[in-house]
CSV table of C-alpha atoms in Angstrom, one decimal:
chain,number,residue,atom,x,y,z
A,147,UNK,CA,61.3,54.2,-265.2
A,148,UNK,CA,61.3,56.4,-262.2
A,149,UNK,CA,61.3,60.1,-262.5
A,150,UNK,CA,64.7,61.9,-261.5
A,151,UNK,CA,63.4,63.1,-258.1
A,152,UNK,CA,61.7,60.0,-257.3
A,153,UNK,CA,64.8,57.8,-258.2
A,154,UNK,CA,66.9,60.1,-256.2
A,155,UNK,CA,65.0,59.3,-253.0
A,156,UNK,CA,64.8,55.7,-253.8
A,157,UNK,CA,68.4,56.0,-254.3
A,158,UNK,CA,69.2,57.6,-250.8
A,159,UNK,CA,66.8,54.9,-249.4
A,160,UNK,CA,68.8,52.0,-250.6
A,161,UNK,CA,72.1,53.7,-249.4
A,162,UNK,CA,70.7,53.8,-246.1
A,163,UNK,CA,69.6,50.2,-245.7
A,164,UNK,CA,72.8,48.7,-246.6
A,165,UNK,CA,76.4,50.1,-246.1
A,166,UNK,CA,78.1,49.1,-249.4
A,167,UNK,CA,76.5,48.9,-252.7
A,168,UNK,CA,78.1,48.4,-256.2
A,169,UNK,CA,77.0,50.3,-259.2
A,170,UNK,CA,75.6,47.4,-260.9
A,171,UNK,CA,73.8,46.5,-257.9
A,172,UNK,CA,72.2,50.1,-257.7
A,173,UNK,CA,71.5,50.4,-261.4
A,174,UNK,CA,69.6,46.8,-261.2
A,175,UNK,CA,67.4,48.0,-258.2
A,176,UNK,CA,66.6,51.4,-260.0
A,177,UNK,CA,66.3,50.0,-263.3
A,178,UNK,CA,68.7,52.3,-264.8
A,179,UNK,CA,72.3,52.1,-266.4
A,180,UNK,CA,75.5,52.5,-264.2
A,181,UNK,CA,76.1,55.8,-265.9
A,182,UNK,CA,72.7,57.2,-264.7
A,183,UNK,CA,73.8,55.8,-261.2
A,184,UNK,CA,77.0,57.9,-261.0
A,185,UNK,CA,74.9,60.9,-262.3
A,186,UNK,CA,72.6,60.5,-259.6
A,187,UNK,CA,75.1,60.2,-257.0
A,188,UNK,CA,76.5,63.5,-258.0
A,189,UNK,CA,73.5,65.2,-257.6
A,190,UNK,CA,73.0,63.6,-254.2
A,191,UNK,CA,76.8,65.1,-253.3
A,192,UNK,CA,75.7,68.5,-254.7
A,193,UNK,CA,72.7,68.4,-252.3
A,194,UNK,CA,75.1,67.6,-249.2
A,195,UNK,CA,74.7,63.8,-248.7
A,196,UNK,CA,78.2,62.5,-248.4
A,197,UNK,CA,78.5,59.6,-250.9
A,198,UNK,CA,81.9,57.8,-250.9
A,199,UNK,CA,82.9,56.1,-254.0
A,200,UNK,CA,85.5,53.3,-254.3
A,201,UNK,CA,86.9,52.9,-257.7
A,202,UNK,CA,87.6,49.2,-259.5
A,203,UNK,CA,85.5,45.8,-259.8
A,204,UNK,CA,85.5,45.4,-255.9
A,205,UNK,CA,84.6,49.2,-255.3
A,206,UNK,CA,81.1,50.4,-254.8
A,207,UNK,CA,79.0,53.2,-253.1
A,208,UNK,CA,78.9,54.1,-249.3
A,209,UNK,CA,76.7,56.9,-247.5
A,210,UNK,CA,79.2,58.3,-245.1
A,211,UNK,CA,79.5,60.8,-242.4
A,212,UNK,CA,80.4,64.3,-243.7
A,213,UNK,CA,81.7,67.4,-242.4
A,214,UNK,CA,78.3,68.8,-242.1
A,215,UNK,CA,74.9,67.4,-241.5
A,216,UNK,CA,73.1,66.2,-244.8
A,217,UNK,CA,70.0,68.2,-245.5
A,218,UNK,CA,67.8,66.0,-243.3
A,219,UNK,CA,65.4,69.1,-242.4
A,220,UNK,CA,67.0,69.3,-239.1
A,221,UNK,CA,69.2,71.8,-237.6
A,222,UNK,CA,71.9,70.9,-235.2
A,223,UNK,CA,70.1,71.1,-231.9
A,224,UNK,CA,67.4,69.2,-233.5
A,225,UNK,CA,69.9,66.5,-234.5
A,226,UNK,CA,71.2,66.1,-231.2
A,227,UNK,CA,67.7,65.9,-229.5
A,228,UNK,CA,66.6,63.2,-232.0
A,229,UNK,CA,69.9,61.1,-231.6
A,230,UNK,CA,69.5,61.5,-227.6
A,231,UNK,CA,65.6,60.7,-227.6
A,232,UNK,CA,66.4,57.5,-229.7
A,233,UNK,CA,69.1,56.5,-227.5
A,234,UNK,CA,66.7,56.9,-224.6
A,235,UNK,CA,64.0,55.0,-226.3
A,236,UNK,CA,66.4,52.4,-227.3
A,237,UNK,CA,67.1,51.7,-223.6
A,238,UNK,CA,63.6,50.6,-222.9
A,239,UNK,CA,62.1,53.9,-221.5
A,240,UNK,CA,59.0,53.8,-223.7
A,241,UNK,CA,57.7,50.1,-224.4
A,242,UNK,CA,57.6,48.8,-227.7
A,243,UNK,CA,59.6,51.2,-229.6
A,244,UNK,CA,62.9,50.0,-228.6
A,245,UNK,CA,63.8,47.9,-231.8
A,246,UNK,CA,62.5,50.8,-234.0
A,247,UNK,CA,64.5,53.3,-232.2
A,248,UNK,CA,67.7,51.4,-232.7
A,249,UNK,CA,67.2,51.1,-236.3
A,250,UNK,CA,66.5,54.9,-236.8
A,251,UNK,CA,69.5,55.3,-234.5
A,252,UNK,CA,72.0,53.5,-236.8
A,253,UNK,CA,70.7,55.6,-239.8
A,254,UNK,CA,71.2,58.9,-237.7
A,255,UNK,CA,74.7,57.9,-236.4
A,256,UNK,CA,75.9,56.9,-239.9
A,257,UNK,CA,75.6,60.3,-241.1
A,258,UNK,CA,75.9,62.7,-238.0
A,259,UNK,CA,78.9,64.7,-238.2
A,260,UNK,CA,81.8,64.2,-235.6
A,261,UNK,CA,81.2,67.4,-233.6
A,262,UNK,CA,77.2,66.5,-233.1
A,263,UNK,CA,78.3,62.8,-232.1
A,264,UNK,CA,80.3,64.3,-229.6
A,265,UNK,CA,77.6,66.4,-228.1
A,266,UNK,CA,75.3,63.3,-228.2
A,267,UNK,CA,77.7,61.3,-226.2
A,268,UNK,CA,78.5,63.8,-223.7
A,269,UNK,CA,74.9,64.6,-222.8
A,270,UNK,CA,74.3,60.7,-222.7
A,271,UNK,CA,77.4,60.3,-220.4
A,272,UNK,CA,76.5,62.6,-218.1
A,273,UNK,CA,72.7,61.7,-217.6
A,274,UNK,CA,71.7,59.3,-215.1
A,275,UNK,CA,68.2,57.5,-214.5
A,276,UNK,CA,67.1,57.7,-210.9
A,277,UNK,CA,65.5,54.4,-210.8
A,278,UNK,CA,67.3,52.0,-212.8
A,279,UNK,CA,65.1,49.1,-212.7
A,280,UNK,CA,66.9,46.8,-215.4
A,281,UNK,CA,70.2,46.2,-216.5
A,282,UNK,CA,71.4,49.3,-218.9
A,283,UNK,CA,72.8,48.7,-222.3
A,284,UNK,CA,75.3,51.2,-223.9
A,285,UNK,CA,73.5,52.3,-227.1
A,286,UNK,CA,76.6,52.6,-229.0
A,287,UNK,CA,76.7,49.1,-228.3
A,288,UNK,CA,73.3,48.3,-229.8
A,289,UNK,CA,74.5,50.6,-232.9
A,290,UNK,CA,77.5,48.5,-233.7
A,291,UNK,CA,75.5,45.1,-233.3
A,292,UNK,CA,72.3,46.6,-235.4
A,293,UNK,CA,75.0,47.6,-238.1
A,294,UNK,CA,76.9,44.5,-238.1
A,295,UNK,CA,73.4,42.5,-238.7
A,296,UNK,CA,72.6,44.7,-241.5
A,297,UNK,CA,75.8,44.7,-243.3
A,298,UNK,CA,76.7,40.8,-242.4
A,299,UNK,CA,79.7,41.3,-240.6
A,300,UNK,CA,81.2,39.1,-237.9
A,301,UNK,CA,81.3,40.4,-234.1
A,302,UNK,CA,84.1,39.7,-231.6
A,303,UNK,CA,83.3,40.6,-227.9
A,304,UNK,CA,84.2,39.5,-224.4
A,305,UNK,CA,81.2,38.0,-222.8
A,306,UNK,CA,80.3,37.7,-219.1
A,307,UNK,CA,78.0,34.5,-219.2
A,308,UNK,CA,77.3,31.4,-216.8
A,309,UNK,CA,80.5,29.7,-218.1
A,310,UNK,CA,82.5,32.7,-216.9
A,311,UNK,CA,84.4,35.3,-218.8
A,312,UNK,CA,84.9,34.3,-222.5
A,313,UNK,CA,85.7,35.8,-225.9
A,314,UNK,CA,83.2,35.2,-228.7
A,315,UNK,CA,83.3,35.3,-232.2
A,316,UNK,CA,79.9,35.4,-234.0
A,317,UNK,CA,77.7,36.0,-237.1
A,318,UNK,CA,74.7,38.2,-235.9
A,319,UNK,CA,71.4,37.5,-237.0
A,320,UNK,CA,69.2,40.1,-234.9
A,321,UNK,CA,68.2,41.9,-231.9
A,322,UNK,CA,65.4,41.2,-229.6
A,323,UNK,CA,63.9,43.2,-226.5
A,324,UNK,CA,61.7,41.6,-224.1
A,325,UNK,CA,60.8,45.0,-222.4
A,326,UNK,CA,63.8,44.1,-219.7
A,327,UNK,CA,66.8,43.1,-221.5
A,328,UNK,CA,68.3,43.2,-225.1
A,329,UNK,CA,69.4,39.9,-226.8
A,330,UNK,CA,71.5,39.2,-229.6
A,331,UNK,CA,70.6,36.1,-231.9
A,332,UNK,CA,73.8,34.8,-233.7
A,333,UNK,CA,75.9,32.1,-235.0
A,334,UNK,CA,78.8,31.2,-232.7
A,335,UNK,CA,81.7,30.6,-234.8
A,336,UNK,CA,83.7,28.6,-232.3
A,337,UNK,CA,80.8,26.5,-231.1
A,338,UNK,CA,79.2,26.0,-234.5
A,339,UNK,CA,75.6,26.5,-233.2
A,340,UNK,CA,73.1,29.5,-232.8
A,341,UNK,CA,73.7,31.1,-229.7
A,342,UNK,CA,71.5,33.9,-227.5
A,343,UNK,CA,73.6,36.5,-225.9
A,344,UNK,CA,72.6,39.0,-223.3
A,345,UNK,CA,73.8,42.6,-224.5
A,346,UNK,CA,74.2,43.8,-220.9
A,347,UNK,CA,76.7,41.2,-220.4
A,348,UNK,CA,79.1,42.6,-223.0
A,349,UNK,CA,81.3,45.0,-220.9
A,350,UNK,CA,82.4,46.5,-224.1
A,351,UNK,CA,81.6,47.8,-227.7
A,352,UNK,CA,82.0,44.6,-229.9
A,353,UNK,CA,84.8,44.7,-232.7
A,354,UNK,CA,83.7,44.3,-236.2
A,355,UNK,CA,85.3,41.5,-238.0
A,356,UNK,CA,85.1,40.0,-241.5
A,357,UNK,CA,81.9,39.7,-243.7
A,358,UNK,CA,80.0,36.6,-243.9
A,359,UNK,CA,77.3,34.9,-246.0
A,360,UNK,CA,74.0,35.0,-244.1
A,361,UNK,CA,72.9,31.3,-242.9
A,362,UNK,CA,69.3,29.9,-242.7
A,363,UNK,CA,67.8,31.3,-239.8
A,364,UNK,CA,67.0,29.0,-236.8
A,365,UNK,CA,63.4,30.0,-237.0
A,366,UNK,CA,61.2,32.1,-239.1
A,367,UNK,CA,60.0,34.3,-236.4
A,368,UNK,CA,63.0,35.8,-234.4
A,369,UNK,CA,60.8,36.7,-231.4
A,370,UNK,CA,59.3,33.3,-230.9
A,371,UNK,CA,62.8,31.8,-231.1
A,372,UNK,CA,64.2,34.1,-228.5
A,373,UNK,CA,61.0,33.7,-226.2
A,374,UNK,CA,61.8,29.6,-226.6
A,375,UNK,CA,65.2,29.9,-225.8
A,376,UNK,CA,64.6,32.0,-222.6
A,377,UNK,CA,61.9,29.5,-221.6
A,378,UNK,CA,64.0,26.4,-221.9
A,379,UNK,CA,67.4,28.0,-221.2
A,380,UNK,CA,69.8,25.8,-218.9
A,381,UNK,CA,67.8,26.2,-215.6
A,382,UNK,CA,67.9,23.6,-212.8
A,383,UNK,CA,64.4,22.8,-213.4
A,384,UNK,CA,62.5,22.4,-216.6
A,385,UNK,CA,58.5,22.3,-216.2
A,386,UNK,CA,55.8,21.3,-218.4
A,387,UNK,CA,52.4,22.0,-217.5
A,388,UNK,CA,49.0,21.0,-218.8
A,389,UNK,CA,46.9,24.3,-218.1
A,390,UNK,CA,43.3,23.9,-218.1
A,391,UNK,CA,42.6,27.0,-220.0
A,392,UNK,CA,42.6,28.2,-223.6
A,393,UNK,CA,45.6,29.6,-225.0
A,394,UNK,CA,44.5,33.0,-225.2
A,395,UNK,CA,43.8,33.1,-221.4
A,396,UNK,CA,47.2,31.6,-220.5
A,397,UNK,CA,49.1,34.1,-222.5
A,398,UNK,CA,47.2,36.9,-221.0
A,399,UNK,CA,48.7,35.8,-217.7
A,400,UNK,CA,52.0,34.1,-218.7
A,401,UNK,CA,54.4,36.4,-220.8
A,402,UNK,CA,55.4,34.5,-223.8
A,403,UNK,CA,58.7,36.0,-223.5
A,404,UNK,CA,59.8,33.7,-220.5
A,405,UNK,CA,57.5,30.9,-221.3
A,406,UNK,CA,56.7,28.6,-224.3
A,407,UNK,CA,53.0,27.9,-225.1
A,408,UNK,CA,51.4,25.4,-227.2
A,409,UNK,CA,47.7,24.8,-227.9
A,410,UNK,CA,46.7,21.2,-227.0
A,411,UNK,CA,42.9,21.9,-227.8
A,412,UNK,CA,40.2,24.6,-227.1
A,413,UNK,CA,40.3,24.2,-223.4
A,414,UNK,CA,43.9,23.3,-222.7
A,415,UNK,CA,47.3,24.7,-223.1
A,416,UNK,CA,50.8,23.3,-222.8
A,417,UNK,CA,53.0,25.6,-220.8
A,418,UNK,CA,56.7,25.3,-220.7
A,419,UNK,CA,59.0,27.2,-218.1
A,420,UNK,CA,62.2,26.9,-216.3
A,421,UNK,CA,63.3,28.0,-212.9
A,422,UNK,CA,66.5,27.7,-210.8
A,423,UNK,CA,64.5,26.3,-207.8
A,424,UNK,CA,61.2,24.3,-207.1
A,425,UNK,CA,60.2,27.1,-204.7
A,426,UNK,CA,60.1,29.9,-207.2
A,427,UNK,CA,58.5,27.8,-209.7
A,428,UNK,CA,55.9,26.4,-207.2
A,429,UNK,CA,55.0,30.2,-206.0
A,430,UNK,CA,54.9,31.4,-209.7
A,431,UNK,CA,52.5,28.9,-210.9
A,432,UNK,CA,50.2,29.5,-208.0
A,433,UNK,CA,49.9,33.0,-208.9
A,434,UNK,CA,48.8,32.3,-212.6
A,435,UNK,CA,45.4,31.4,-210.8
A,436,UNK,CA,44.6,28.5,-213.5
A,437,UNK,CA,44.1,24.8,-212.8
A,438,UNK,CA,46.8,22.7,-214.1
A,439,UNK,CA,48.3,19.2,-214.3
A,440,UNK,CA,52.0,18.7,-213.9
A,441,UNK,CA,53.5,16.5,-216.7
A,442,UNK,CA,57.4,16.9,-215.6
A,443,UNK,CA,59.4,16.9,-213.7
A,444,UNK,CA,58.1,14.6,-210.8
A,445,UNK,CA,59.9,16.4,-208.1
A,446,UNK,CA,57.5,19.6,-208.8
A,447,UNK,CA,54.4,17.6,-208.3
A,448,UNK,CA,55.8,16.3,-205.0
A,449,UNK,CA,57.0,19.8,-203.9
A,450,UNK,CA,53.3,21.1,-204.9
A,451,UNK,CA,51.9,18.4,-202.8
A,452,UNK,CA,54.1,19.4,-199.6
A,453,UNK,CA,53.4,23.0,-200.5
A,454,UNK,CA,49.6,22.7,-200.8
A,455,UNK,CA,49.7,20.9,-197.3
A,456,UNK,CA,51.4,23.9,-195.6
A,457,UNK,CA,49.2,26.3,-197.0
A,458,UNK,CA,46.0,24.0,-196.0
A,459,UNK,CA,47.5,24.1,-192.6
A,460,UNK,CA,48.1,27.7,-192.7
A,461,UNK,CA,44.4,28.3,-193.9
A,462,UNK,CA,43.0,26.0,-191.1
A,463,UNK,CA,45.2,26.5,-188.0
A,464,UNK,CA,43.0,24.1,-185.8
A,465,UNK,CA,44.6,21.1,-187.7
A,466,UNK,CA,48.3,20.5,-187.8
A,467,UNK,CA,50.6,19.8,-190.9
A,468,UNK,CA,48.9,17.5,-193.1
A,469,UNK,CA,45.6,18.2,-192.0
A,470,UNK,CA,46.1,16.2,-188.6
A,471,UNK,CA,44.7,17.7,-185.3
A,472,UNK,CA,47.3,19.2,-183.4
A,473,UNK,CA,49.3,17.4,-180.4
A,474,UNK,CA,47.7,18.4,-177.0
C-alpha cells in the first residue's frame, strides 16, 4: 500500500487526468477503501486543491477551479506567464511541443482562478504576430477539444469545409499537429464515419454535448492516420509513384505529413500524394530530385512528357519544341 504522501500525489494525478471519478474507481486505482479516499480528498482540500464532490450513486469527485490558485509552487504572475507561454507554444511557435502544450494547458486552465484566466485572455487577445504565416487557432478552442477527447464528450460546432458552412456533431478522438495546422480526428455522428477536421475552420469554440462510449479507433497510430487522410484527401488528382530510392531517402525529402509512403523493397518506395492540379504535382515531383515511374494516373504521365519537352527546349534554344529545329 502506498504511503500517505505518495498516495496523495497519485490521487492528485488521477484527478488531473480525467474530469470525473467515482469513489470506487479511485479506491480501486489506489488499492484502498472508499473511506480512505474520502479522507485523502479532505487532505487535498486542506492543502488548497479544490476537489468537488457530488453525493449519490452517480456522484463522484472532480478537480475544479477554486477562489485561489492551488499550491502548484507558482505565484499569480508565474501562473499567467506559464499559461501565456503554453498558449503561444500551442499555436506552433516552437516546433515539436504543440500537442504537449495543449495537454499541459488543459490541466492548468482547469484549476486557474477566474481573475487569472481574465488576465491570460486579455494578454493573448491584445498580442499580435507580425508575420502570421499559418492559419491561427484560438487556444481556447484547442483546450475545449482536448478536454472533450479526455472526458469522452461529444462536440457540436459550425464548420467551414469544402461542402460549405455546416453544423457538425462528433465524438472526438484526438488532435494532431502537422507543423502548419491543427486537425481533429473524430467520429461524425451524422455521417456515421471517421472524419478529419481542420481546427482553424471552426469559427467558434465547440459546444460540449453528451458523454459517449469510445469507439475502436480508425488506426493504431493517429499520426499515420492523419497523414494518410491528408495525402489521399479529395484532391482533383491522386498520384502513385514508384520512387527509385529507399524509404529513408524518400521520407527525408517528402514530408510524411502530406504524402503516404510504403516500402516496396530495399531500393524502391511507393509514394501516394494528392494535388489540385497536374502543374503543381509535376513541379513538386521534379523538386524531389529522385528518379521515378508513374503508376497512376495516366494523365500525369502525359503531362510530365509535355513538361519534359518544354524544359528540354528551354535548355537547348537551338532546337524548337519537341527537340525539332526551329523554322527559318
